[in-house]
Short mmCIF file of C-alpha atoms in Angstrom, two decimals:
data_model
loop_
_atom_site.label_atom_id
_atom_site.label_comp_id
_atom_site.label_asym_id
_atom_site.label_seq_id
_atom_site.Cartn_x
_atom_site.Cartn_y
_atom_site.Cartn_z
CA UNK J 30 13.63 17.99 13.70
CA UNK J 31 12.77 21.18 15.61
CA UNK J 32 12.19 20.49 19.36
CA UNK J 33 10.13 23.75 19.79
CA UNK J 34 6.26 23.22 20.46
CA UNK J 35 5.70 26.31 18.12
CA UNK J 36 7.43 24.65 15.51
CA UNK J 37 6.43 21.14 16.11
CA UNK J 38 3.60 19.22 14.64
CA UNK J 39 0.84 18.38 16.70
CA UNK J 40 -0.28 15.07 14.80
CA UNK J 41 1.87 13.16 13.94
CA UNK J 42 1.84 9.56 11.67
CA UNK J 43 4.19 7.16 12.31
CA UNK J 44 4.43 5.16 8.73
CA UNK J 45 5.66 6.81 5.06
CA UNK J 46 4.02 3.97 3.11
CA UNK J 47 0.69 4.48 1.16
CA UNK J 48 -1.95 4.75 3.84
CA UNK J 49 0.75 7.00 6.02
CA UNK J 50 1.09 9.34 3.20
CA UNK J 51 -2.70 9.41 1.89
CA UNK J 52 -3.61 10.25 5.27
CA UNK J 53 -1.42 13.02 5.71
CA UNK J 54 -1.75 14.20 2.03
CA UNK J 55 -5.74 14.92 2.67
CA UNK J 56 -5.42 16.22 6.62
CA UNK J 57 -3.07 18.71 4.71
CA UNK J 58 -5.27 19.32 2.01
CA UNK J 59 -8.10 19.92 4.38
CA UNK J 60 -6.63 22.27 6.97
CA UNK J 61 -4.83 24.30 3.81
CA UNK J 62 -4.92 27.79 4.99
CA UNK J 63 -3.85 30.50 7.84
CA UNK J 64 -6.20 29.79 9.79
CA UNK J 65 -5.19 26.45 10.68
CA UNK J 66 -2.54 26.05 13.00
CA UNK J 67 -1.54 21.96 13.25
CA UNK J 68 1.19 20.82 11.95
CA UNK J 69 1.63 17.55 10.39
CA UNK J 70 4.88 15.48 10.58
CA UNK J 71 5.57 11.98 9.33
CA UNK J 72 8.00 9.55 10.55
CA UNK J 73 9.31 6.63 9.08
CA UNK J 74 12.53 3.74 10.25
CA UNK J 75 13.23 3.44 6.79
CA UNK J 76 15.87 5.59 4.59
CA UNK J 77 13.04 6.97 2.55
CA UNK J 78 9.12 7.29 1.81
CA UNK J 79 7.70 3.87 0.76
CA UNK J 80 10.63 2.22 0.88
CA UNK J 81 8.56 -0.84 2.18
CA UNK J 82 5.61 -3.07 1.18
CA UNK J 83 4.07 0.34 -0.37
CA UNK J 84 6.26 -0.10 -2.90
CA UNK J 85 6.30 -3.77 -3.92
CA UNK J 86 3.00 -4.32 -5.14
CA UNK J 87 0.95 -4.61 -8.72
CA UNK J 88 -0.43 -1.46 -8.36
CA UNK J 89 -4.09 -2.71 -9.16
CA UNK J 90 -6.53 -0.53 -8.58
CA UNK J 91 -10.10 -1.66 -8.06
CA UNK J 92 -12.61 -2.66 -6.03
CA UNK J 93 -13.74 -6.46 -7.08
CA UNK J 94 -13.84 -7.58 -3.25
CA UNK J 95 -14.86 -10.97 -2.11
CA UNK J 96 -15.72 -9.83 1.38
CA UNK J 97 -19.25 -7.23 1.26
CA UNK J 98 -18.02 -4.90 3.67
CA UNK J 99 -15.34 -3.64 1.20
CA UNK J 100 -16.80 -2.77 -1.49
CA UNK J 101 -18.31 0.48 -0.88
CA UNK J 102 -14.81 1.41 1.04
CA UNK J 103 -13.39 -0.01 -2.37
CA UNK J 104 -16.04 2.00 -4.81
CA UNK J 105 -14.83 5.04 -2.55
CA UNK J 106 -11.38 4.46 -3.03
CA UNK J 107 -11.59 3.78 -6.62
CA UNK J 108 -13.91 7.53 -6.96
CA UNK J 109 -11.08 9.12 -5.82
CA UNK J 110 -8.39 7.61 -8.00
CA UNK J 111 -10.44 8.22 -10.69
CA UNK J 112 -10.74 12.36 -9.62
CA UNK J 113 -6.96 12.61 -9.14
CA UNK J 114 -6.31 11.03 -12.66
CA UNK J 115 -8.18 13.79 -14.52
CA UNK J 116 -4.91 15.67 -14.28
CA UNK J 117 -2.68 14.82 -16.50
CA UNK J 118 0.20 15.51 -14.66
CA UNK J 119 -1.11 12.86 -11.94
CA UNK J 120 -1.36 10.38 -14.88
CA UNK J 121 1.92 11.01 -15.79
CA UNK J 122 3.24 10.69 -12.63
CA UNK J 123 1.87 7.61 -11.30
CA UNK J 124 1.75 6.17 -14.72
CA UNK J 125 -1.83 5.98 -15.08
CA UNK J 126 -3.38 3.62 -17.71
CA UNK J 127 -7.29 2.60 -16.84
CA UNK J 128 -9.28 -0.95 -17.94
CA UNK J 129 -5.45 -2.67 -18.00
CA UNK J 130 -6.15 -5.57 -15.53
CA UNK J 131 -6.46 -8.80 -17.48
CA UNK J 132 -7.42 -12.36 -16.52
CA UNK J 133 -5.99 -15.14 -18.97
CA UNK J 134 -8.20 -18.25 -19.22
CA UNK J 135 -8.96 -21.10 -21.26
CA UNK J 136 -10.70 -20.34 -24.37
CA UNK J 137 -11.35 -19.30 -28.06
CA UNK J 138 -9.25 -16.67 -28.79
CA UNK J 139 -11.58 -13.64 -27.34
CA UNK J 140 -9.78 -10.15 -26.77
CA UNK J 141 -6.30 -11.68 -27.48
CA UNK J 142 -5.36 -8.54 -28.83
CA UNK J 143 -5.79 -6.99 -25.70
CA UNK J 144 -2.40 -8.23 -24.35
CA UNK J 145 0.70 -6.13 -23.57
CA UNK J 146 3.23 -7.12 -26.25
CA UNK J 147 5.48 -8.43 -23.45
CA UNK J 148 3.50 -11.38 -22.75
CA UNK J 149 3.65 -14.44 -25.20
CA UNK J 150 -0.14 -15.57 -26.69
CA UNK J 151 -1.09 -19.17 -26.47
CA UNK J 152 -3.63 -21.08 -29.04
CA UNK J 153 -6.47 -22.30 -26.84
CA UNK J 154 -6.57 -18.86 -24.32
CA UNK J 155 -9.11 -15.95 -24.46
CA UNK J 156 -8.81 -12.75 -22.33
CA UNK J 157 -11.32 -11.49 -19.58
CA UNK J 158 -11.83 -7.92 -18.95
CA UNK J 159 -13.52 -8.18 -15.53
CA UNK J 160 -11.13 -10.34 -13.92
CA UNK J 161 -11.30 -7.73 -11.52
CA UNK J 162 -14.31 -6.02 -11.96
CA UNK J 163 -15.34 -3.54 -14.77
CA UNK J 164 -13.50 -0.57 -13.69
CA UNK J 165 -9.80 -0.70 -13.19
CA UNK J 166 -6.74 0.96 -13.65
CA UNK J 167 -2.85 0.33 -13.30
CA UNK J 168 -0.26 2.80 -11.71
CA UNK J 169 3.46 2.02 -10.61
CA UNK J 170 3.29 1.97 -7.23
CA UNK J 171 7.06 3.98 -7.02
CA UNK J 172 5.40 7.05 -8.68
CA UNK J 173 2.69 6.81 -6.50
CA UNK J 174 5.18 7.02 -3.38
CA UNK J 175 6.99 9.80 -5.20
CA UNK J 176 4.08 12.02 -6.22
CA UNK J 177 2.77 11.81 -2.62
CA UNK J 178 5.74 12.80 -0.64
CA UNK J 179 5.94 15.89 -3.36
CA UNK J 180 2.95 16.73 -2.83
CA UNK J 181 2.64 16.31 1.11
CA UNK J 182 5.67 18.45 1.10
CA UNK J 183 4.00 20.83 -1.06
CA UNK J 184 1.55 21.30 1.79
CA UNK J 185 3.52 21.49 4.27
CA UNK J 186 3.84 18.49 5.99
CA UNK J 187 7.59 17.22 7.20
CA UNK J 188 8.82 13.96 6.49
CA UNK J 189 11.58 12.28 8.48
CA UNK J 190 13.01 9.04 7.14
CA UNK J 191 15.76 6.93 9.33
CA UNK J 192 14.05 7.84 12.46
CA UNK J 193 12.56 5.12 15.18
CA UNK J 194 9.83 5.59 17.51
CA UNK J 195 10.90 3.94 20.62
CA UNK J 196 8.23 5.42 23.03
CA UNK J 197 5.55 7.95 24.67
CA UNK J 198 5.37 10.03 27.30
CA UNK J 199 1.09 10.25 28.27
CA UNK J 200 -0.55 12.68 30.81
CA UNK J 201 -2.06 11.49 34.07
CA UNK J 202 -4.89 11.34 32.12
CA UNK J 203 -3.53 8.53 29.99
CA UNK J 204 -3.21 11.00 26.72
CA UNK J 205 -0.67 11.02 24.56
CA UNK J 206 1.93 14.23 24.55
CA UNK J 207 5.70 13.46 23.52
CA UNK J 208 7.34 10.99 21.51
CA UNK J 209 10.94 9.63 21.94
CA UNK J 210 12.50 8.99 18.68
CA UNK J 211 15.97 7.82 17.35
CA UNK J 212 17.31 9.73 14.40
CA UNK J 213 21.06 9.29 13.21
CA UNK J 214 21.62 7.63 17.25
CA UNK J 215 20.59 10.80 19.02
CA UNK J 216 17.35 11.03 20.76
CA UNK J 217 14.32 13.19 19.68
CA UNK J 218 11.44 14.43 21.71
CA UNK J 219 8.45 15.30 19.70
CA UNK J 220 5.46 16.93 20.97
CA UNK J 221 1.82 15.23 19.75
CA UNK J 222 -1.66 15.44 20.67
CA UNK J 223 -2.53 13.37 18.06
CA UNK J 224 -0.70 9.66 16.79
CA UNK J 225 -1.54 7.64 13.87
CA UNK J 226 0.21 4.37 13.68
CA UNK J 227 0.18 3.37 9.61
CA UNK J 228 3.47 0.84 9.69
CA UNK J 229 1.97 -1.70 7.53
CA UNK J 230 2.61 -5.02 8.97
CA UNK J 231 4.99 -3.77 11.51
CA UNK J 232 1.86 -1.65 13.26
CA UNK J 233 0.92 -4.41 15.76
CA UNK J 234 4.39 -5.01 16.95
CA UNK J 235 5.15 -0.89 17.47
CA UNK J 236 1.95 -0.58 19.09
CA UNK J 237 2.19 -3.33 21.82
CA UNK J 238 5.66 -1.70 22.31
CA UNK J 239 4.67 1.42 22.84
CA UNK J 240 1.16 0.70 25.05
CA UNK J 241 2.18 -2.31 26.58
CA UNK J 242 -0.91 -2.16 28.99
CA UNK J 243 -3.55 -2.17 26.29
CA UNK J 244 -6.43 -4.43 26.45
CA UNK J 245 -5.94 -4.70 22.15
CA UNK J 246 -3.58 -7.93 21.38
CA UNK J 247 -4.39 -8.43 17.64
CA UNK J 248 -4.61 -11.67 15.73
CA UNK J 249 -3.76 -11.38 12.66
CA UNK J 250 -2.23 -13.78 9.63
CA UNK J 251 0.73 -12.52 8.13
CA UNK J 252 1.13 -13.57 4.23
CA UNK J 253 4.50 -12.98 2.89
CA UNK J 254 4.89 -13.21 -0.67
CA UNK J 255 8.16 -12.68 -3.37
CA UNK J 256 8.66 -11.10 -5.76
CA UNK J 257 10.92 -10.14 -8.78
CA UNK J 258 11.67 -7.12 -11.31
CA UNK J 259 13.04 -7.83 -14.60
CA UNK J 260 13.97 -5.47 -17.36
CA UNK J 261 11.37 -5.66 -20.05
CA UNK J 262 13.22 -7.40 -23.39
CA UNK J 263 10.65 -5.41 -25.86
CA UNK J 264 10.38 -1.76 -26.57
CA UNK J 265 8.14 -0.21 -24.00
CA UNK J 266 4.65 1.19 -25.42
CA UNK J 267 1.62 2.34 -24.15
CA UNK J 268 0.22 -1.18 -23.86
CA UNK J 269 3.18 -2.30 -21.89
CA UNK J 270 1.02 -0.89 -19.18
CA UNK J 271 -0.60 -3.99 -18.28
CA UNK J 272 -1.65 -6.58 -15.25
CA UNK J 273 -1.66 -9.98 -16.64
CA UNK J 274 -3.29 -12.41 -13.75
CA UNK J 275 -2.44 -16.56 -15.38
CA UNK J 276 -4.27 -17.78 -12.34
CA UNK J 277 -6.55 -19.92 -13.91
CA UNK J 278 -3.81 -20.60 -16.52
CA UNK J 279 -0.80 -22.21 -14.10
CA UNK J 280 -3.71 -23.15 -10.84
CA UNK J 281 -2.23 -20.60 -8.51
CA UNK J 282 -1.35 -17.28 -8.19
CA UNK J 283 0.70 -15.93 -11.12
CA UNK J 284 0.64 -12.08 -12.16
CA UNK J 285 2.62 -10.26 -14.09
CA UNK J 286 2.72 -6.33 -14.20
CA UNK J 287 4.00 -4.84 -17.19
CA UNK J 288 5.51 -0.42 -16.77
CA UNK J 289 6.00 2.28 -18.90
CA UNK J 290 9.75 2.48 -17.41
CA UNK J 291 10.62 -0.56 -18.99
CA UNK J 292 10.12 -3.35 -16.57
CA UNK J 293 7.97 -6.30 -15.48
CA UNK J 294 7.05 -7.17 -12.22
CA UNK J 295 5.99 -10.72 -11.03
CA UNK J 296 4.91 -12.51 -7.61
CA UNK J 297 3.48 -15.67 -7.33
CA UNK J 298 1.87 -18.06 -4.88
CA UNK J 299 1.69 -16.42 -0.91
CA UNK J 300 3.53 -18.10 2.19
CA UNK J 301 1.12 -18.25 5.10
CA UNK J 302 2.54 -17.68 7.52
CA UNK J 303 5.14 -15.62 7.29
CA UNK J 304 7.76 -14.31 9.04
CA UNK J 305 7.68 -10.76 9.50
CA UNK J 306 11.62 -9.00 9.77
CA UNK J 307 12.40 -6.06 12.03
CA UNK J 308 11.26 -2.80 11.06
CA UNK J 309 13.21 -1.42 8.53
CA UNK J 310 14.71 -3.93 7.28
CA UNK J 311 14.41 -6.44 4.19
CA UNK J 312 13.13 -9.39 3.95
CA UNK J 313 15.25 -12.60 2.58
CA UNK J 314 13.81 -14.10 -0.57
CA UNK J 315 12.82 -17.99 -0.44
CA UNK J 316 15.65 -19.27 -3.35
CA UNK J 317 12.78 -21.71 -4.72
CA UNK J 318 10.22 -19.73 -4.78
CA UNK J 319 12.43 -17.10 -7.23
CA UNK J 320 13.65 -20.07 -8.89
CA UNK J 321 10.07 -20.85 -9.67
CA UNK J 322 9.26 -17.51 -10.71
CA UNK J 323 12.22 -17.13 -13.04
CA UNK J 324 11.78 -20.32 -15.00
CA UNK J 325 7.71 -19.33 -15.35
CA UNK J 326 9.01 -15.83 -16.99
CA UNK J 327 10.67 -17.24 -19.45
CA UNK J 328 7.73 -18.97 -20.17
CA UNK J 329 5.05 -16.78 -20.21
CA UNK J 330 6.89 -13.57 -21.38
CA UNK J 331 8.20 -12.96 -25.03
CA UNK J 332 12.00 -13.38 -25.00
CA UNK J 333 11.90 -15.20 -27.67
CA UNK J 334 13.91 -13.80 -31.03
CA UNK J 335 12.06 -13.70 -34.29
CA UNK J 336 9.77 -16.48 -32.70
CA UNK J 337 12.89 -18.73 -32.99
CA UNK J 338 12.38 -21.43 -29.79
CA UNK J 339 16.00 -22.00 -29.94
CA UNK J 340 17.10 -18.15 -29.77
CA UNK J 341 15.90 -16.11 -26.65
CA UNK J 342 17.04 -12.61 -24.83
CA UNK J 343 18.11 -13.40 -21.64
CA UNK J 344 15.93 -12.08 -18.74
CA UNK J 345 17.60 -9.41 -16.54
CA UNK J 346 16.65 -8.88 -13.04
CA UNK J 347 16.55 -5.15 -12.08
CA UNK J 348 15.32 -6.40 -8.44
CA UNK J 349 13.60 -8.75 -6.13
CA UNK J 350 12.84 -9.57 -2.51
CA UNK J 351 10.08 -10.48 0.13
CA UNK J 352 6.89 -8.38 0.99
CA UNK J 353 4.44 -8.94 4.12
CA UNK J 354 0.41 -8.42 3.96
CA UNK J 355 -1.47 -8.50 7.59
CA UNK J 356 -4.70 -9.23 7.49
CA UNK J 357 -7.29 -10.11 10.40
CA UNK J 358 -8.68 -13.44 10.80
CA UNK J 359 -12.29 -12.31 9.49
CA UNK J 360 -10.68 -10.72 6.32
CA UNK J 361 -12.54 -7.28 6.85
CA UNK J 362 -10.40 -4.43 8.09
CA UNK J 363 -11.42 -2.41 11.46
CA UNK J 364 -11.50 1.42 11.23
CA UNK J 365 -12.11 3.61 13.69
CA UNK J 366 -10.65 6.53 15.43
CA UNK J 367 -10.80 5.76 19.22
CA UNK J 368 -9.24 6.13 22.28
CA UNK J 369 -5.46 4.74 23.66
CA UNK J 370 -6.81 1.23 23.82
CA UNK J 371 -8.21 0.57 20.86
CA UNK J 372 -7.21 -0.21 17.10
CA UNK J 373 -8.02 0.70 13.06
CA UNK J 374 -7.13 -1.30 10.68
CA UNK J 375 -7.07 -0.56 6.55
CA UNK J 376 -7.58 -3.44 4.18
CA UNK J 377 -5.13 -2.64 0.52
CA UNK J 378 -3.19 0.83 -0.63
CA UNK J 379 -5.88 2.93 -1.75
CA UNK J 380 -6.71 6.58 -0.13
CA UNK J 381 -10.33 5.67 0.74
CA UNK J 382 -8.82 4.65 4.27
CA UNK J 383 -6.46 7.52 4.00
CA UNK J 384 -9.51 10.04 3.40
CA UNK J 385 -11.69 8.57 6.27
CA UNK J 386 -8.70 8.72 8.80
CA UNK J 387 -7.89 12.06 7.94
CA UNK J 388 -11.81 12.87 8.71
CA UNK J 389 -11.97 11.41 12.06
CA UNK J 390 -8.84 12.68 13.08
CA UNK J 391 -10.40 16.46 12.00
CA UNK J 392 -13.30 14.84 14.22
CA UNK J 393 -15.52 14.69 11.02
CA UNK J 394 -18.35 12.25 9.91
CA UNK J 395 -16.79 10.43 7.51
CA UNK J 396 -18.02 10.41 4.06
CA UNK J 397 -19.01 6.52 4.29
CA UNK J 398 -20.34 4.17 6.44
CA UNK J 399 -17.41 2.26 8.67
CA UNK J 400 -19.97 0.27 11.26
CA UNK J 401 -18.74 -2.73 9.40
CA UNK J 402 -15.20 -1.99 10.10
CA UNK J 403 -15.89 -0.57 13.80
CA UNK J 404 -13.75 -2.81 16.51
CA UNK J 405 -15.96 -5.70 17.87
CA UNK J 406 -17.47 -3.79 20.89
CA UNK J 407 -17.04 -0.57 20.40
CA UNK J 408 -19.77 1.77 19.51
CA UNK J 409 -20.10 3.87 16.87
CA UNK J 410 -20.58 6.96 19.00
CA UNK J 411 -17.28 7.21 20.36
CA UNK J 412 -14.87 7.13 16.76
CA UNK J 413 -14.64 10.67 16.40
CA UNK J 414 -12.73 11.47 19.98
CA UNK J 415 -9.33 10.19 18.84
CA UNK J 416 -6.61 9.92 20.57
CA UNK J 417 -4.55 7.37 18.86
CA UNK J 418 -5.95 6.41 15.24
CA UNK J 419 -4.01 3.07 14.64
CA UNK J 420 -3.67 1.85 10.73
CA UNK J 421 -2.66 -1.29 9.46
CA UNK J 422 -2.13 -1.46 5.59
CA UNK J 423 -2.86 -4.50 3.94
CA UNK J 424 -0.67 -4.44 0.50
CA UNK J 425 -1.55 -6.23 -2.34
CA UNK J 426 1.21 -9.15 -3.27
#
């Protein structure tokens, strides 16, 4: 990491999960060219680009929100998934496969034929399309991370994994102008004039580290949730592709994620509240909860042989382990680029939030309305000065 001003980026996002990356990935994209002079680093504790809660997730995409607020951030989100997957090297990539979220319910029989051929059918079940909302799509959240970093690097921007933010260095004027990183236990000193914050769950604790005189203390509820991997017993086809929610089946949270590398992901109920590890690290698993989750594979997924009860495959775990979702007490995210003081928050992975922080960092209007998202007491007027745009993504468990 160069130590030269010439050489050095001048914003620089702290975070190489999803919302780190799709933020850098459009500033990049919209300051393509000679003419444009920033540079754009990202830095990240762990050993490599979503290496975190980025990468353990279902990889739904849609935009079938509870909460109001979200849905045109959601509908925006969605719009530009749906641009990026017209190229087929994007589908391919991220594994692509659109109206592949399915809820399972009681009923006749109705779109049975709909399921993934890893999932065992039931007499008395029927199959609803909308379980989250008309429009939907699957990717794997892994090719995601890969196809971003490729592509940020593609653009220019430098990504630095293993390395720590451990403080700033601000102006008499309170502005932000160095960083002092760890990297490999040497120090770095990294000139910025402008910070984004995007460490997922982490982000509140890095941020009252780093401006411990802020006015912001946030209150947020921290879900942790597990989750396990297991290699997919059936021969993987283009149906495999699949999000299988059993809900309304088992009473609680049960989804299944079926993808075209051969495995099946699962996570279950959420622990509220949970116990957030130091950054960088992994979380422990609750022994129960995978217990739980292992005996409800076997039956829910097809492992049985020649539909003999007495004659199964045996279920192999590929991997498993604990991920963490902030969210704020209201349930609606706050975004906003603002001064030192002040806080944005992003609610799930998509790069609607990613596209709007890139904007008001380029001190742009952003292409949709964030008053409902603006931090109780701030005004409007002042999002588009930004020192310090702060992101907290939500990931969905």
């Amino acid at each position: 990491m160069a130590h030269s001003s010439k050489d050095q980026a001048t914003i620089v996002i702290v975070g190489a999960g999803s919302i780190g990356l799709w933020t850098a990935y459009f500033l990049a994209q919209a300051q393509a060219g000679p003419q444009h002079a920033s540079k754009i680093t990202v830095i990240d504790a762990c050993h490599s680009p979503f290496a975190a809660t980025s990468r353990t997730c279902t990889g739904c995409i849609h935009y079938a929100f509870e909460a109001d607020g979200l849905v045109e951030l959601g509908r925006y989100s969605f719009e530009l998934w749906d641009a990026l997957s017209h190229d087929d090297a994007f589908r391919s990539a991220v594994s692509w496969r659109s109206s592949s979220i399915f809820g399972v319910e009681r009923g006749d029989g109705e779109n049975l034929d709909l399921l993934p051929e890893w999932l065992r059918r039931r007499e008395g079940w029927r199959v609803n399309r909308e379980f989250l909302g008309a429009r939907n799509a699957m990717v794997n959240p892994i090719g995601v991370g890969k196809w971003l970093a490729d592509r940020c690097t593609e653009l220019g921007v430098r990504i630095y994994t293993s390395t720590v933010l451990t403080s700033v260095a601000q102006d008499e004027d309170g502005r932000v102008h160095q960083l002092i990183c760890t990297r490999d236990d040497r120090m770095i000193k990294v000139p910025c004039e402008k910070l984004v914050l995007a460490g997922g769950p982490w982000t509140p604790a890095v941020y009252e580290k780093l401006f411990p005189s802020s006015a912001v203390h946030l209150e947020l509820v921290m879900d942790a949730g597990d989750w396990m991997v297991f290699r997919n017993p059936n021969p993987s086809t283009e149906k495999s592709i699949a999000f299988i929610g059993l809900n309304n089946i088992v009473h609680e949270k049960l989804e299944f994620a079926g993808r075209d590398d051969g495995t099946i992901w699962v996570c279950g109920r959420r622990d509220t509240p949970g116990a957030l590890v130091p950054l960088g690290t992994a979380g422990e698993v609750n022994v129960r909860m995978v217990a739980e989750l292992t005996g409800r594979s076997y039956r829910f997924l097809q492992v049985q042989r020649n539909d003999d009860p007495e004659s199964f495959e045996e279920l192999q775990v590929e991997s498993l382990g604990r991920s963490f979702r902030p969210c704020t007490r209201s349930g609606l995210p706050m975004m906003s680029a603002v001064s030192l003081s002040q806080l944005c928050e992003r609610s799930s992975r998509r790069p609607g939030s990613g596209k709007v922080m890139s904007q008001l960092i380029r001190g742009k209007d952003p292409d949709i309305d964030i008053s409902p998202f603006i931090i109780p007491g701030k005004s409007g007027g002042e999002t588009c000065s930004a020192d310090v745009a702060k992101t907290i993504h939500r990931s969905s468990l």
